[in-house]
Amino acid sequence: MLCREGHCRKLKTLRTVPKETFCGQEENGKDHIKVSTSTTGDNIAPNMTMAPSLAGIWKNELGSILSIDEHDGNLFEGTYLTAVKSEETEDDIKLSDIVGFQQQDNSFTFGFTVRWSFSDSVTVFTGQYFPDSENGEILETMWLIRSNVDNHSKDWEATTVGKNTFVRWSLDKCSPEIVEMFTKRKN
């Protein structure tokens, strides 16, 4: 779609847009989308006027991997592989499904829920996308994990809160075992 003056295109996914697509003109007092190149060579837009695409692989500071599938609109799905193992379960860690929403237009906020495939817990994440010229693209998140408890008197100990920072990642940087997990899941 062209902007009102026809200067530039406003596209859903900014990561694949060539620099010359955007004109740098102003519309309604706001700069049009300006694309710069991160240290990894990916296109990012520090002055975005549209929501970015969250699709792709993300890794947090603990080594957990989040995969968000391509999506149309504000609903997205994907998978999560945690690097953190609970002492409460002896089960192996497995890929777990996620479903979430991303605000559209001028908002970079999102939220998603992880339904753990190896435990009786559920985690909700909420956060914001930030293009960062030093570190590439990042997702700053806060989370709540809810564990199942035997009775109401233990309700107070059932929820834990935390914070994670995710950076855009590539499966090429992961171990062959992790690549195989995600590849099998997609097929």
Short mmCIF file of C-alpha atoms in Angstrom, two decimals:
data_model
loop_
_atom_site.label_atom_id
_atom_site.label_comp_id
_atom_site.label_asym_id
_atom_site.label_seq_id
_atom_site.Cartn_x
_atom_site.Cartn_y
_atom_site.Cartn_z
CA MET A 1 0.00 0.00 0.00
CA LEU A 2 1.34 3.46 -0.84
CA CYS A 3 1.32 6.29 1.66
CA ARG A 4 -1.24 9.04 1.14
CA GLU A 5 1.17 11.10 -0.96
CA GLY A 6 2.38 8.02 -2.86
CA HIS A 7 5.99 8.48 -1.67
CA CYS A 8 6.61 5.08 -0.12
CA ARG A 9 5.14 1.66 0.51
CA LYS A 10 3.95 0.57 3.94
CA LEU A 11 4.52 -3.16 4.05
CA LYS A 12 3.67 -5.76 6.71
CA THR A 13 7.13 -7.29 6.95
CA LEU A 14 9.98 -4.82 7.15
CA ARG A 15 12.83 -7.33 7.34
CA THR A 16 12.86 -7.94 3.58
CA VAL A 17 12.21 -4.44 2.31
CA PRO A 18 15.00 -2.80 0.28
CA LYS A 19 16.17 0.61 1.49
CA GLU A 20 15.04 2.44 -1.65
CA THR A 21 11.41 1.49 -0.95
CA PHE A 22 11.10 4.27 1.63
CA CYS A 23 11.29 7.95 0.85
CA GLY A 24 11.90 9.67 4.20
CA GLN A 25 9.07 12.18 3.60
CA GLU A 26 6.74 13.23 6.39
CA GLU A 27 3.06 12.34 6.64
CA ASN A 28 0.84 13.92 9.31
CA GLY A 29 3.93 15.16 11.15
CA LYS A 30 5.49 11.67 11.36
CA ASP A 31 8.49 10.45 9.43
CA HIS A 32 7.77 7.67 7.01
CA ILE A 33 9.42 4.35 7.74
CA LYS A 34 13.18 4.57 7.54
CA VAL A 35 15.13 1.35 7.17
CA SER A 36 18.66 0.92 8.48
CA THR A 37 20.90 -2.12 8.55
CA SER A 38 21.80 -3.88 11.80
CA THR A 39 25.18 -5.41 12.58
CA THR A 40 23.85 -8.77 11.36
CA GLY A 41 22.91 -7.30 7.98
CA ASP A 42 19.15 -7.60 8.56
CA ASN A 43 16.97 -4.62 7.79
CA ILE A 44 15.45 -3.02 10.86
CA ALA A 45 13.41 0.14 11.15
CA PRO A 46 14.26 2.34 14.15
CA ASN A 47 11.60 4.96 13.32
CA MET A 48 8.82 2.55 12.37
CA THR A 49 5.25 3.67 11.98
CA MET A 50 3.95 0.09 11.56
CA ALA A 51 4.20 -3.03 13.70
CA PRO A 52 7.26 -5.18 12.86
CA SER A 53 7.12 -8.84 11.93
CA LEU A 54 7.92 -11.04 14.92
CA ALA A 55 8.18 -14.12 12.68
CA GLY A 56 11.44 -16.00 13.02
CA ILE A 57 13.72 -17.48 15.65
CA TRP A 58 14.48 -15.70 18.93
CA LYS A 59 16.86 -16.73 21.74
CA ASN A 60 16.90 -15.41 25.31
CA GLU A 61 19.75 -14.94 27.78
CA LEU A 62 19.12 -18.39 29.29
CA GLY A 63 19.34 -20.17 25.93
CA SER A 64 15.60 -20.77 25.45
CA ILE A 65 14.45 -20.64 21.84
CA LEU A 66 11.20 -19.11 20.61
CA SER A 67 10.03 -19.77 17.05
CA ILE A 68 7.23 -17.57 15.73
CA ASP A 69 5.65 -18.69 12.46
CA GLU A 70 4.79 -16.29 9.65
CA HIS A 71 1.41 -14.77 10.38
CA ASP A 72 -1.21 -12.69 8.70
CA GLY A 73 -2.84 -10.14 10.92
CA ASN A 74 -2.30 -9.93 14.64
CA LEU A 75 -2.65 -13.62 15.64
CA PHE A 76 0.48 -15.78 15.66
CA GLU A 77 1.52 -19.32 16.55
CA GLY A 78 4.81 -21.05 17.06
CA THR A 79 6.88 -23.19 19.39
CA TYR A 80 9.06 -22.68 22.45
CA LEU A 81 11.98 -24.75 23.69
CA THR A 82 12.95 -23.79 27.22
CA ALA A 83 16.51 -24.12 28.45
CA VAL A 84 15.29 -24.17 32.06
CA LYS A 85 14.23 -27.43 33.68
CA SER A 86 11.99 -27.54 36.71
CA GLU A 87 13.04 -29.62 39.69
CA GLU A 88 9.39 -30.66 40.02
CA THR A 89 9.40 -32.84 36.90
CA GLU A 90 11.60 -35.67 35.73
CA ASP A 91 10.16 -35.42 32.22
CA ASP A 92 12.40 -34.48 29.30
CA ILE A 93 12.00 -30.97 27.98
CA LYS A 94 10.09 -30.95 24.69
CA LEU A 95 8.97 -28.34 22.21
CA SER A 96 5.83 -26.62 23.44
CA ASP A 97 3.16 -24.79 21.44
CA ILE A 98 2.55 -21.06 21.70
CA VAL A 99 -0.29 -18.84 20.56
CA GLY A 100 -0.27 -15.07 20.79
CA PHE A 101 -1.35 -11.68 19.57
CA GLN A 102 0.61 -8.70 18.32
CA GLN A 103 -0.85 -5.20 18.30
CA GLN A 104 -0.93 -3.66 14.84
CA ASP A 105 -0.18 -0.25 13.37
CA ASN A 106 1.86 1.98 15.69
CA SER A 107 2.31 -0.48 18.56
CA PHE A 108 5.20 -2.86 19.07
CA THR A 109 3.55 -4.78 21.95
CA PHE A 110 2.60 -8.44 21.95
CA GLY A 111 1.67 -11.33 24.22
CA PHE A 112 1.68 -15.11 23.97
CA THR A 113 0.91 -18.20 26.02
CA VAL A 114 3.04 -21.34 26.25
CA ARG A 115 1.22 -24.61 26.91
CA TRP A 116 4.06 -26.75 28.25
CA SER A 117 4.00 -30.20 26.64
CA PHE A 118 5.99 -31.82 29.47
CA SER A 119 4.37 -30.36 32.61
CA ASP A 120 1.05 -29.13 34.01
CA SER A 121 2.11 -25.48 33.93
CA VAL A 122 1.17 -22.62 31.62
CA THR A 123 3.24 -19.46 31.05
CA VAL A 124 2.07 -16.13 29.67
CA PHE A 125 4.55 -13.65 28.19
CA THR A 126 3.91 -10.00 27.44
CA GLY A 127 6.42 -7.67 25.92
CA GLN A 128 7.56 -5.17 23.39
CA TYR A 129 9.71 -5.32 20.26
CA PHE A 130 12.66 -2.90 20.11
CA PRO A 131 14.93 -2.34 17.13
CA ASP A 132 18.35 -1.82 18.70
CA SER A 133 21.23 -0.49 16.64
CA GLU A 134 23.86 -2.19 18.83
CA ASN A 135 22.25 -5.60 19.42
CA GLY A 136 19.90 -6.02 16.45
CA GLU A 137 16.24 -6.67 17.13
CA ILE A 138 15.18 -7.53 20.69
CA LEU A 139 12.02 -8.59 22.52
CA GLU A 140 11.79 -7.41 26.13
CA THR A 141 9.34 -9.64 28.01
CA MET A 142 7.83 -10.25 31.42
CA TRP A 143 6.24 -13.60 32.20
CA LEU A 144 4.01 -15.36 34.69
CA ILE A 145 4.17 -19.12 35.07
CA ARG A 146 1.28 -20.86 36.78
CA SER A 147 1.81 -24.31 38.25
CA ASN A 148 -0.95 -26.69 39.26
CA VAL A 149 -1.39 -27.07 43.04
CA ASP A 150 -3.25 -29.70 45.05
CA ASN A 151 -5.55 -27.33 46.94
CA HIS A 152 -6.56 -23.71 47.37
CA SER A 153 -4.40 -23.19 50.47
CA LYS A 154 -1.29 -23.52 48.23
CA ASP A 155 -2.56 -20.99 45.68
CA TRP A 156 -0.11 -18.34 46.91
CA GLU A 157 2.89 -20.42 45.78
CA ALA A 158 1.53 -21.39 42.36
CA THR A 159 2.58 -18.31 40.34
CA THR A 160 6.08 -17.07 39.60
CA VAL A 161 7.06 -13.90 37.72
CA GLY A 162 10.18 -13.27 35.66
CA LYS A 163 11.80 -11.29 32.86
CA ASN A 164 13.58 -12.34 29.67
CA THR A 165 15.25 -10.54 26.78
CA PHE A 166 15.18 -12.28 23.41
CA VAL A 167 17.41 -11.46 20.43
CA ARG A 168 16.69 -12.41 16.84
CA TRP A 169 18.53 -15.66 16.21
CA SER A 170 19.09 -18.27 13.54
CA LEU A 171 18.70 -22.04 13.67
CA ASP A 172 22.07 -22.17 11.88
CA LYS A 173 23.62 -21.15 15.21
CA CYS A 174 21.88 -23.97 17.12
CA SER A 175 23.01 -27.52 17.79
CA PRO A 176 21.99 -30.21 15.26
CA GLU A 177 19.61 -31.72 17.85
CA ILE A 178 17.68 -28.45 18.22
CA VAL A 179 17.56 -27.90 14.46
CA GLU A 180 16.13 -31.40 14.06
CA MET A 181 13.45 -30.75 16.73
CA PHE A 182 12.21 -27.60 15.02
CA THR A 183 12.46 -29.12 11.53
CA LYS A 184 10.41 -32.18 12.54
CA ARG A 185 7.80 -29.94 14.18
CA LYS A 186 7.29 -27.91 10.98
CA ASN A 187 6.67 -31.04 8.87
#
